[in-house]
Amino acid sequence: MSWELSMRSRVGLCFVGSLLLIASVGAQQSAPGDGQAAVQGARPNAVLKPVSVEGGNWRHALASPKAPQIPWRSDPNFLTLPAGMLLGETMGIARNSRGQIYVFTRLGDASRLLQFDQNGNFMREIGRNSYAFTMAHGVYVDAQDYVWTIDEGTNTVIKWNPNTARPEMILGRRYESLEGLGPAIAPIPPPHPYAFNRPSDVVVDAQGNIFVADGYNNNRAIKYDKNGRFVASTIGTRGREPGQMHLPHSITADNAGNIYVGDRNNGRIQVFSNDLTLRTMYEHVGSPWAVCISPGPHQYLYSSNSNPDQNLAAVNAVTGEIFKMELDGTVVGKFGKAGKQLGEFSTVHDIDCRNDNEILVGEIVAWRAQKLRLGATGATGAKGATGAKDATRTSNTK
Amino acid sequence: MRRSLHLVLLAAAVLGIGSSLAAQLRIAEIPYDSAPDVLQGLPDDVYIGEAAGVATNSQGHLFVYTRTGSPQLTLGTERHFHRGNGAARLFEFDRAGKYLREIGQGLYGFVFAHTVRVDQQDNIWTVDEGSGTVVKFNPQGQVQMVLGRTPEYLPMPGFDRVSSGPPPKPTGPVGTGVAGDEFDRPTDVAWDKQGNIFVADGHVNSRIAKFDANGRFVKSWGSLGTAPGQFNVPHSLVTDAQGNVYVADRENRRIQVFDNDGVFKTQFINVGTPWTLCITPGPNQYLYSSNSNDPREFDRDGEIYKMELDGRIIGRFGRAGRLPKEFSTVHAIDCRVDNQLYVGELTSWRVQKLTLKTK
């Protein structure tokens, strides 16, 4: 595969200090001319200057600035926890086929996997005190309702049987505690087909093949068959060349088995065929912290250009929205913005889009999950009514 | 690459290893079945982690010594105290696999599980690699003897404000190892008919320590190296009815056999990398040895060998994998009933019960 590294769009990024951002986006040809026009997403990797300023791992200046707003509202407090229990950083959220909700959160001394019914009422906890959990990163539910946890502390991706609430398959291995505290300058061990280093996400395709985003240090996507045997991997080196990654943070698949990797610090979504051959990249939707593809015959791709968790005002002003796209990268619209109020986003870390018009998000900084109704201007949710004033946003483009 | 392989094969043949390699190619596959979901009735908040140790007693009760967490460090203190705090747990199940109880919850020396074994009197022995202790429990679960001592604190070079630092490690001439029960990441324990205790010690000291039945130090042998009598991670050991000691010299990829006083007798080099050993009771004893797959590698190794005590291979079974009947880094074998084994695995958190179908 040869890639034209043509300068179809030149983007100048200039940071003054670490806060003030002046983005001269010359890439207007990739933004819609009018509010509803399609945004052409698929394009070869433009030659971009790496952003090297401190904390400059955002590429939000590339996010489509004129995408139409999708109205949305938030149901506040849609999860009812056991008395006395509060969520921590909500790293993962996912629904099963019955609409039950799994939340994977950082709480107390470990990761906690909580299950709620369709109405958000607490049902049970899975995996408490297990060897699997120290630092939650994500949760995923496959087509058979198996629950998959990704724990970046134990370097494991675990398939939980929902009936027995016991692990059924373990990928990766927790470091032995005897290895102790290594020196900070110790080199990262070379990647190995069956070992992860701070993995971030997992997805299972229709055939049962397992795809792991691995992750903060190995910068690769890996394919295993349904029995956990290694099949293929992407390049696995950090960088900006096509196929290279800089923090693959989220992974999802469409009905055809294509794999979408949220290449977070490169500010692009890389799309691979099922054998992990690179097909295209979408570079116009900011830093994809979380990606999700809705089910059904007409699938949509959601990607969150989450505001980084440093709470920098100038950055928050231009990040935080979630994009809704066609699978080819065409932006349908966007919703949300950075903020601490309900209806705003405090670093969205995971999206559940099993119900296309009722999105669940888990946030890091706000220690909460939200249920978002898209297109719900003026609608009254059962629980949403109380927070409607603050939680409702209307389109400003119509 | 191919040339070098040929050279290795040639060298091996010259050294007389070729015959055993050839023999290995003809090893019979032993058919077997697996009951993968052996353990039942665990409380909702109790999970088996890495099943580092499994063993049965004379009643067929099953003991599982498992890695369930990481030790915790107390910050803001002058020294860095660490406690197991649930990082290693010992569970007992009845002969049907039903959960009975936990033994020694929060025990001082339960830090990083390595092995559990049950002696002829049904005493339960745990070997903890993290605390450096070998603990003997009576069948009721009370502590009867402790070999080794858990370090009071965790030395952290560059961070310790304690001027004295950790005690210097005893040293001696090559071959003597360290005296007494100052274990450093011990791995296994075994006994002979007289009740003498043998400890594989272990990942660091590369020696075998012998104690009498009362826990008095008798002798030790071995040091880091590749010569006969030397070790590179003695990872498991068993004794036969004559009191001979079989040591899985893991990183040297051999089983070494010693007499009761530690005199080298022979070695078996045809069973891959021996991670764990088990020897059956009774008049006709058999030796099982697992060529376990590396935890990061599932595309080779993983099989278990059944051998005569002289090293002749009867057959082999299994391969690396995560499915039932496959093996995910077998770390312990119980063979109290021959052809009916329990295996504990590291990279799948489970215990399988295997039934070998022999003629």
PDB file of N, CA, C and O in Angstrom, chain B residues 298-349:
ATOM      1  N   PHE B 298       1.700 -18.609  23.546  1.00  0.00           N
ATOM      2  CA  PHE B 298       0.703 -19.678  23.493  1.00  0.00           C
ATOM      3  C   PHE B 298       0.808 -20.506  22.219  1.00  0.00           C
ATOM      4  O   PHE B 298      -0.040 -21.356  21.969  1.00  0.00           O
ATOM      5  N   ASP B 299       1.806 -20.267  21.425  1.00  0.00           N
ATOM      6  CA  ASP B 299       1.897 -20.956  20.150  1.00  0.00           C
ATOM      7  C   ASP B 299       2.886 -22.105  20.166  1.00  0.00           C
ATOM      8  O   ASP B 299       3.184 -22.696  19.130  1.00  0.00           O
ATOM      9  N   ARG B 300       3.439 -22.414  21.316  1.00  0.00           N
ATOM     10  CA  ARG B 300       4.273 -23.611  21.428  1.00  0.00           C
ATOM     11  C   ARG B 300       4.307 -24.050  22.887  1.00  0.00           C
ATOM     12  O   ARG B 300       3.862 -23.329  23.769  1.00  0.00           O
ATOM     13  N   ASP B 301       4.858 -25.224  23.129  1.00  0.00           N
ATOM     14  CA  ASP B 301       4.976 -25.812  24.464  1.00  0.00           C
ATOM     15  C   ASP B 301       3.605 -26.052  25.103  1.00  0.00           C
ATOM     16  O   ASP B 301       2.588 -25.985  24.439  1.00  0.00           O
ATOM     17  N   GLY B 302       3.655 -26.313  26.385  1.00  0.00           N
ATOM     18  CA  GLY B 302       2.426 -26.485  27.134  1.00  0.00           C
ATOM     19  C   GLY B 302       2.114 -27.918  27.525  1.00  0.00           C
ATOM     20  O   GLY B 302       1.272 -28.163  28.382  1.00  0.00           O
ATOM     21  N   GLU B 303       2.809 -28.889  26.919  1.00  0.00           N
ATOM     22  CA  GLU B 303       2.440 -30.284  27.164  1.00  0.00           C
ATOM     23  C   GLU B 303       3.001 -30.796  28.497  1.00  0.00           C
ATOM     24  O   GLU B 303       3.966 -30.267  29.025  1.00  0.00           O
ATOM     25  N   ILE B 304       2.347 -31.832  28.995  1.00  0.00           N
ATOM     26  CA  ILE B 304       2.781 -32.498  30.227  1.00  0.00           C
ATOM     27  C   ILE B 304       3.286 -33.888  29.859  1.00  0.00           C
ATOM     28  O   ILE B 304       2.692 -34.573  29.021  1.00  0.00           O
ATOM     29  N   TYR B 305       4.400 -34.288  30.503  1.00  0.00           N
ATOM     30  CA  TYR B 305       4.986 -35.597  30.264  1.00  0.00           C
ATOM     31  C   TYR B 305       4.714 -36.517  31.447  1.00  0.00           C
ATOM     32  O   TYR B 305       4.733 -36.092  32.602  1.00  0.00           O
ATOM     33  N   LYS B 306       4.447 -37.750  31.102  1.00  0.00           N
ATOM     34  CA  LYS B 306       4.386 -38.800  32.121  1.00  0.00           C
ATOM     35  C   LYS B 306       5.598 -39.697  31.932  1.00  0.00           C
ATOM     36  O   LYS B 306       5.869 -40.158  30.818  1.00  0.00           O
ATOM     37  N   MET B 307       6.343 -39.932  33.015  1.00  0.00           N
ATOM     38  CA  MET B 307       7.632 -40.611  32.909  1.00  0.00           C
ATOM     39  C   MET B 307       7.752 -41.714  33.958  1.00  0.00           C
ATOM     40  O   MET B 307       7.108 -41.679  35.012  1.00  0.00           O
ATOM     41  N   GLU B 308       8.603 -42.660  33.649  1.00  0.00           N
ATOM     42  CA  GLU B 308       9.114 -43.551  34.687  1.00  0.00           C
ATOM     43  C   GLU B 308      10.125 -42.781  35.527  1.00  0.00           C
ATOM     44  O   GLU B 308      10.660 -41.751  35.096  1.00  0.00           O
ATOM     45  N   LEU B 309      10.425 -43.297  36.689  1.00  0.00           N
ATOM     46  CA  LEU B 309      11.363 -42.572  37.552  1.00  0.00           C
ATOM     47  C   LEU B 309      12.773 -42.553  36.975  1.00  0.00           C
ATOM     48  O   LEU B 309      13.613 -41.756  37.406  1.00  0.00           O
ATOM     49  N   ASP B 310      13.060 -43.441  36.022  1.00  0.00           N
ATOM     50  CA  ASP B 310      14.392 -43.407  35.415  1.00  0.00           C
ATOM     51  C   ASP B 310      14.454 -42.433  34.239  1.00  0.00           C
ATOM     52  O   ASP B 310      15.453 -42.375  33.540  1.00  0.00           O
ATOM     53  N   GLY B 311      13.361 -41.736  34.005  1.00  0.00           N
ATOM     54  CA  GLY B 311      13.390 -40.725  32.960  1.00  0.00           C
ATOM     55  C   GLY B 311      12.793 -41.156  31.649  1.00  0.00           C
ATOM     56  O   GLY B 311      12.632 -40.337  30.747  1.00  0.00           O
ATOM     57  N   ARG B 312      12.482 -42.438  31.519  1.00  0.00           N
ATOM     58  CA  ARG B 312      11.860 -42.874  30.278  1.00  0.00           C
ATOM     59  C   ARG B 312      10.459 -42.268  30.163  1.00  0.00           C
ATOM     60  O   ARG B 312       9.689 -42.278  31.124  1.00  0.00           O
ATOM     61  N   ILE B 313      10.164 -41.756  28.974  1.00  0.00           N
ATOM     62  CA  ILE B 313       8.889 -41.081  28.791  1.00  0.00           C
ATOM     63  C   ILE B 313       7.824 -42.089  28.390  1.00  0.00           C
ATOM     64  O   ILE B 313       7.991 -42.839  27.418  1.00  0.00           O
ATOM     65  N   ILE B 314       6.736 -42.096  29.150  1.00  0.00           N
ATOM     66  CA  ILE B 314       5.617 -42.982  28.813  1.00  0.00           C
ATOM     67  C   ILE B 314       4.738 -42.330  27.757  1.00  0.00           C
ATOM     68  O   ILE B 314       4.264 -42.978  26.833  1.00  0.00           O
ATOM     69  N   GLY B 315       4.528 -41.055  27.909  1.00  0.00           N
ATOM     70  CA  GLY B 315       3.701 -40.345  26.935  1.00  0.00           C
ATOM     71  C   GLY B 315       3.579 -38.884  27.318  1.00  0.00           C
ATOM     72  O   GLY B 315       4.127 -38.447  28.335  1.00  0.00           O
ATOM     73  N   ARG B 316       2.860 -38.151  26.473  1.00  0.00           N
ATOM     74  CA  ARG B 316       2.674 -36.736  26.707  1.00  0.00           C
ATOM     75  C   ARG B 316       1.245 -36.371  26.357  1.00  0.00           C
ATOM     76  O   ARG B 316       0.567 -37.099  25.625  1.00  0.00           O
ATOM     77  N   PHE B 317       0.791 -35.239  26.885  1.00  0.00           N
ATOM     78  CA  PHE B 317      -0.574 -34.823  26.581  1.00  0.00           C
ATOM     79  C   PHE B 317      -0.687 -33.316  26.750  1.00  0.00           C
ATOM     80  O   PHE B 317       0.040 -32.703  27.526  1.00  0.00           O
ATOM     81  N   GLY B 318      -1.610 -32.751  25.985  1.00  0.00           N
ATOM     82  CA  GLY B 318      -1.957 -31.343  26.131  1.00  0.00           C
ATOM     83  C   GLY B 318      -1.088 -30.429  25.297  1.00  0.00           C
ATOM     84  O   GLY B 318      -0.062 -30.822  24.729  1.00  0.00           O
ATOM     85  N   ARG B 319      -1.573 -29.186  25.187  1.00  0.00           N
ATOM     86  CA  ARG B 319      -0.824 -28.143  24.495  1.00  0.00           C
ATOM     87  C   ARG B 319      -1.268 -26.802  25.053  1.00  0.00           C
ATOM     88  O   ARG B 319      -2.291 -26.708  25.752  1.00  0.00           O
ATOM     89  N   ALA B 320      -0.501 -25.773  24.713  1.00  0.00           N
ATOM     90  CA  ALA B 320      -0.820 -24.443  25.229  1.00  0.00           C
ATOM     91  C   ALA B 320      -2.108 -23.926  24.602  1.00  0.00           C
ATOM     92  O   ALA B 320      -2.367 -24.139  23.416  1.00  0.00           O
ATOM     93  N   GLY B 321      -2.893 -23.246  25.388  1.00  0.00           N
ATOM     94  CA  GLY B 321      -4.124 -22.651  24.888  1.00  0.00           C
ATOM     95  C   GLY B 321      -5.043 -22.282  26.032  1.00  0.00           C
ATOM     96  O   GLY B 321      -4.771 -22.601  27.189  1.00  0.00           O
ATOM     97  N   ARG B 322      -6.128 -21.629  25.671  1.00  0.00           N
ATOM     98  CA  ARG B 322      -7.038 -21.131  26.693  1.00  0.00           C
ATOM     99  C   ARG B 322      -8.330 -21.928  26.773  1.00  0.00           C
ATOM    100  O   ARG B 322      -9.139 -21.703  27.663  1.00  0.00           O
ATOM    101  N   LEU B 323      -8.530 -22.830  25.834  1.00  0.00           N
ATOM    102  CA  LEU B 323      -9.771 -23.601  25.849  1.00  0.00           C
ATOM    103  C   LEU B 323      -9.703 -24.671  26.931  1.00  0.00           C
ATOM    104  O   LEU B 323      -8.619 -25.021  27.403  1.00  0.00           O
ATOM    105  N   PRO B 324     -10.853 -25.213  27.297  1.00  0.00           N
ATOM    106  CA  PRO B 324     -10.824 -26.393  28.168  1.00  0.00           C
ATOM    107  C   PRO B 324      -9.991 -27.491  27.511  1.00  0.00           C
ATOM    108  O   PRO B 324     -10.017 -27.659  26.283  1.00  0.00           O
ATOM    109  N   LYS B 325      -9.271 -28.222  28.304  1.00  0.00           N
ATOM    110  CA  LYS B 325      -8.341 -29.267  27.855  1.00  0.00           C
ATOM    111  C   LYS B 325      -7.012 -28.699  27.377  1.00  0.00           C
ATOM    112  O   LYS B 325      -6.069 -29.447  27.209  1.00  0.00           O
ATOM    113  N   GLU B 326      -6.966 -27.421  27.084  1.00  0.00           N
ATOM    114  CA  GLU B 326      -5.672 -26.811  26.780  1.00  0.00           C
ATOM    115  C   GLU B 326      -5.078 -26.257  28.070  1.00  0.00           C
ATOM    116  O   GLU B 326      -5.774 -26.103  29.069  1.00  0.00           O
ATOM    117  N   PHE B 327      -3.785 -25.943  28.023  1.00  0.00           N
ATOM    118  CA  PHE B 327      -3.095 -25.517  29.239  1.00  0.00           C
ATOM    119  C   PHE B 327      -2.559 -24.101  29.101  1.00  0.00           C
ATOM    120  O   PHE B 327      -1.911 -23.750  28.109  1.00  0.00           O
ATOM    121  N   SER B 328      -2.816 -23.295  30.098  1.00  0.00           N
ATOM    122  CA  SER B 328      -2.360 -21.909  30.122  1.00  0.00           C
ATOM    123  C   SER B 328      -1.303 -21.754  31.207  1.00  0.00           C
ATOM    124  O   SER B 328      -1.577 -21.296  32.304  1.00  0.00           O
ATOM    125  N   THR B 329      -0.096 -22.176  30.886  1.00  0.00           N
ATOM    126  CA  THR B 329       1.024 -22.073  31.807  1.00  0.00           C
ATOM    127  C   THR B 329       0.734 -22.840  33.103  1.00  0.00           C
ATOM    128  O   THR B 329       0.481 -22.266  34.157  1.00  0.00           O
ATOM    129  N   VAL B 330       0.749 -24.162  32.978  1.00  0.00           N
ATOM    130  CA  VAL B 330       0.522 -25.008  34.161  1.00  0.00           C
ATOM    131  C   VAL B 330       1.598 -24.717  35.202  1.00  0.00           C
ATOM    132  O   VAL B 330       2.794 -24.698  34.894  1.00  0.00           O
ATOM    133  N   HIS B 331       1.159 -24.472  36.416  1.00  0.00           N
ATOM    134  CA  HIS B 331       2.091 -24.115  37.482  1.00  0.00           C
ATOM    135  C   HIS B 331       2.085 -25.141  38.608  1.00  0.00           C
ATOM    136  O   HIS B 331       2.953 -25.114  39.482  1.00  0.00           O
ATOM    137  N   ALA B 332       1.111 -26.027  38.612  1.00  0.00           N
ATOM    138  CA  ALA B 332       1.043 -27.030  39.668  1.00  0.00           C
ATOM    139  C   ALA B 332       0.290 -28.242  39.154  1.00  0.00           C
ATOM    140  O   ALA B 332      -0.671 -28.122  38.389  1.00  0.00           O
ATOM    141  N   ILE B 333       0.756 -29.419  39.588  1.00  0.00           N
ATOM    142  CA  ILE B 333       0.087 -30.684  39.259  1.00  0.00           C
ATOM    143  C   ILE B 333      -0.129 -31.451  40.560  1.00  0.00           C
ATOM    144  O   ILE B 333       0.778 -31.546  41.383  1.00  0.00           O
ATOM    145  N   ASP B 334      -1.315 -31.977  40.734  1.00  0.00           N
ATOM    146  CA  ASP B 334      -1.547 -32.929  41.822  1.00  0.00           C
ATOM    147  C   ASP B 334      -1.817 -34.282  41.191  1.00  0.00           C
ATOM    148  O   ASP B 334      -2.652 -34.408  40.284  1.00  0.00           O
ATOM    149  N   CYS B 335      -1.087 -35.326  41.668  1.00  0.00           N
ATOM    150  CA  CYS B 335      -1.217 -36.656  41.067  1.00  0.00           C
ATOM    151  C   CYS B 335      -1.367 -37.719  42.147  1.00  0.00           C
ATOM    152  O   CYS B 335      -0.872 -38.828  42.000  1.00  0.00           O
ATOM    153  N   ARG B 336      -2.070 -37.369  43.212  1.00  0.00           N
ATOM    154  CA  ARG B 336      -2.268 -38.341  44.299  1.00  0.00           C
ATOM    155  C   ARG B 336      -2.960 -39.598  43.769  1.00  0.00           C
ATOM    156  O   ARG B 336      -2.669 -40.712  44.197  1.00  0.00           O
ATOM    157  N   VAL B 337      -3.907 -39.392  42.868  1.00  0.00           N
ATOM    158  CA  VAL B 337      -4.512 -40.522  42.165  1.00  0.00           C
ATOM    159  C   VAL B 337      -3.945 -40.528  40.755  1.00  0.00           C
ATOM    160  O   VAL B 337      -4.161 -39.595  39.991  1.00  0.00           O
ATOM    161  N   ASP B 338      -3.196 -41.590  40.434  1.00  0.00           N
ATOM    162  CA  ASP B 338      -2.554 -41.618  39.129  1.00  0.00           C
ATOM    163  C   ASP B 338      -3.608 -41.593  38.030  1.00  0.00           C
ATOM    164  O   ASP B 338      -4.690 -42.174  38.157  1.00  0.00           O
ATOM    165  N   ASN B 339      -3.280 -40.908  36.964  1.00  0.00           N
ATOM    166  CA  ASN B 339      -4.161 -40.749  35.804  1.00  0.00           C
ATOM    167  C   ASN B 339      -5.389 -39.891  36.103  1.00  0.00           C
ATOM    168  O   ASN B 339      -6.302 -39.806  35.299  1.00  0.00           O
ATOM    169  N   GLN B 340      -5.425 -39.287  37.279  1.00  0.00           N
ATOM    170  CA  GLN B 340      -6.511 -38.365  37.586  1.00  0.00           C
ATOM    171  C   GLN B 340      -5.880 -37.126  38.235  1.00  0.00           C
ATOM    172  O   GLN B 340      -5.676 -37.082  39.436  1.00  0.00           O
ATOM    173  N   LEU B 341      -5.547 -36.190  37.383  1.00  0.00           N
ATOM    174  CA  LEU B 341      -4.700 -35.087  37.835  1.00  0.00           C
ATOM    175  C   LEU B 341      -5.518 -33.818  38.026  1.00  0.00           C
ATOM    176  O   LEU B 341      -6.509 -33.584  37.332  1.00  0.00           O
ATOM    177  N   TYR B 342      -5.081 -33.010  38.956  1.00  0.00           N
ATOM    178  CA  TYR B 342      -5.509 -31.622  39.004  1.00  0.00           C
ATOM    179  C   TYR B 342      -4.348 -30.760  38.501  1.00  0.00           C
ATOM    180  O   TYR B 342      -3.199 -30.981  38.911  1.00  0.00           O
ATOM    181  N   VAL B 343      -4.656 -29.815  37.654  1.00  0.00           N
ATOM    182  CA  VAL B 343      -3.620 -28.864  37.245  1.00  0.00           C
ATOM    183  C   VAL B 343      -4.102 -27.447  37.526  1.00  0.00           C
ATOM    184  O   VAL B 343      -5.263 -27.108  37.283  1.00  0.00           O
ATOM    185  N   GLY B 344      -3.204 -26.651  38.054  1.00  0.00           N
ATOM    186  CA  GLY B 344      -3.466 -25.231  38.281  1.00  0.00           C
ATOM    187  C   GLY B 344      -2.683 -24.423  37.269  1.00  0.00           C
ATOM    188  O   GLY B 344      -1.526 -24.744  36.973  1.00  0.00           O
ATOM    189  N   GLU B 345      -3.319 -23.399  36.721  1.00  0.00           N
ATOM    190  CA  GLU B 345      -2.708 -22.643  35.629  1.00  0.00           C
ATOM    191  C   GLU B 345      -2.540 -21.181  36.021  1.00  0.00           C
ATOM    192  O   GLU B 345      -3.334 -20.616  36.772  1.00  0.00           O
ATOM    193  N   LEU B 346      -1.500 -20.564  35.429  1.00  0.00           N
ATOM    194  CA  LEU B 346      -1.263 -19.151  35.717  1.00  0.00           C
ATOM    195  C   LEU B 346      -2.092 -18.242  34.815  1.00  0.00           C
ATOM    196  O   LEU B 346      -2.746 -17.319  35.288  1.00  0.00           O
ATOM    197  N   THR B 347      -2.040 -18.480  33.515  1.00  0.00           N
ATOM    198  CA  THR B 347      -2.595 -17.480  32.608  1.00  0.00           C
ATOM    199  C   THR B 347      -4.067 -17.714  32.286  1.00  0.00           C
ATOM    200  O   THR B 347      -4.676 -16.877  31.635  1.00  0.00           O
ATOM    201  N   SER B 348      -4.624 -18.829  32.683  1.00  0.00           N
ATOM    202  CA  SER B 348      -6.072 -18.922  32.838  1.00  0.00           C
ATOM    203  C   SER B 348      -6.289 -19.181  34.322  1.00  0.00           C
ATOM    204  O   SER B 348      -5.608 -20.018  34.904  1.00  0.00           O
ATOM    205  N   TRP B 349      -7.223 -18.484  34.884  1.00  0.00           N
ATOM    206  CA  TRP B 349      -7.366 -18.546  36.342  1.00  0.00           C
ATOM    207  C   TRP B 349      -8.330 -19.658  36.695  1.00  0.00           C
ATOM    208  O   TRP B 349      -9.485 -19.440  37.041  1.00  0.00           O
TER     209      TRP B 349
END
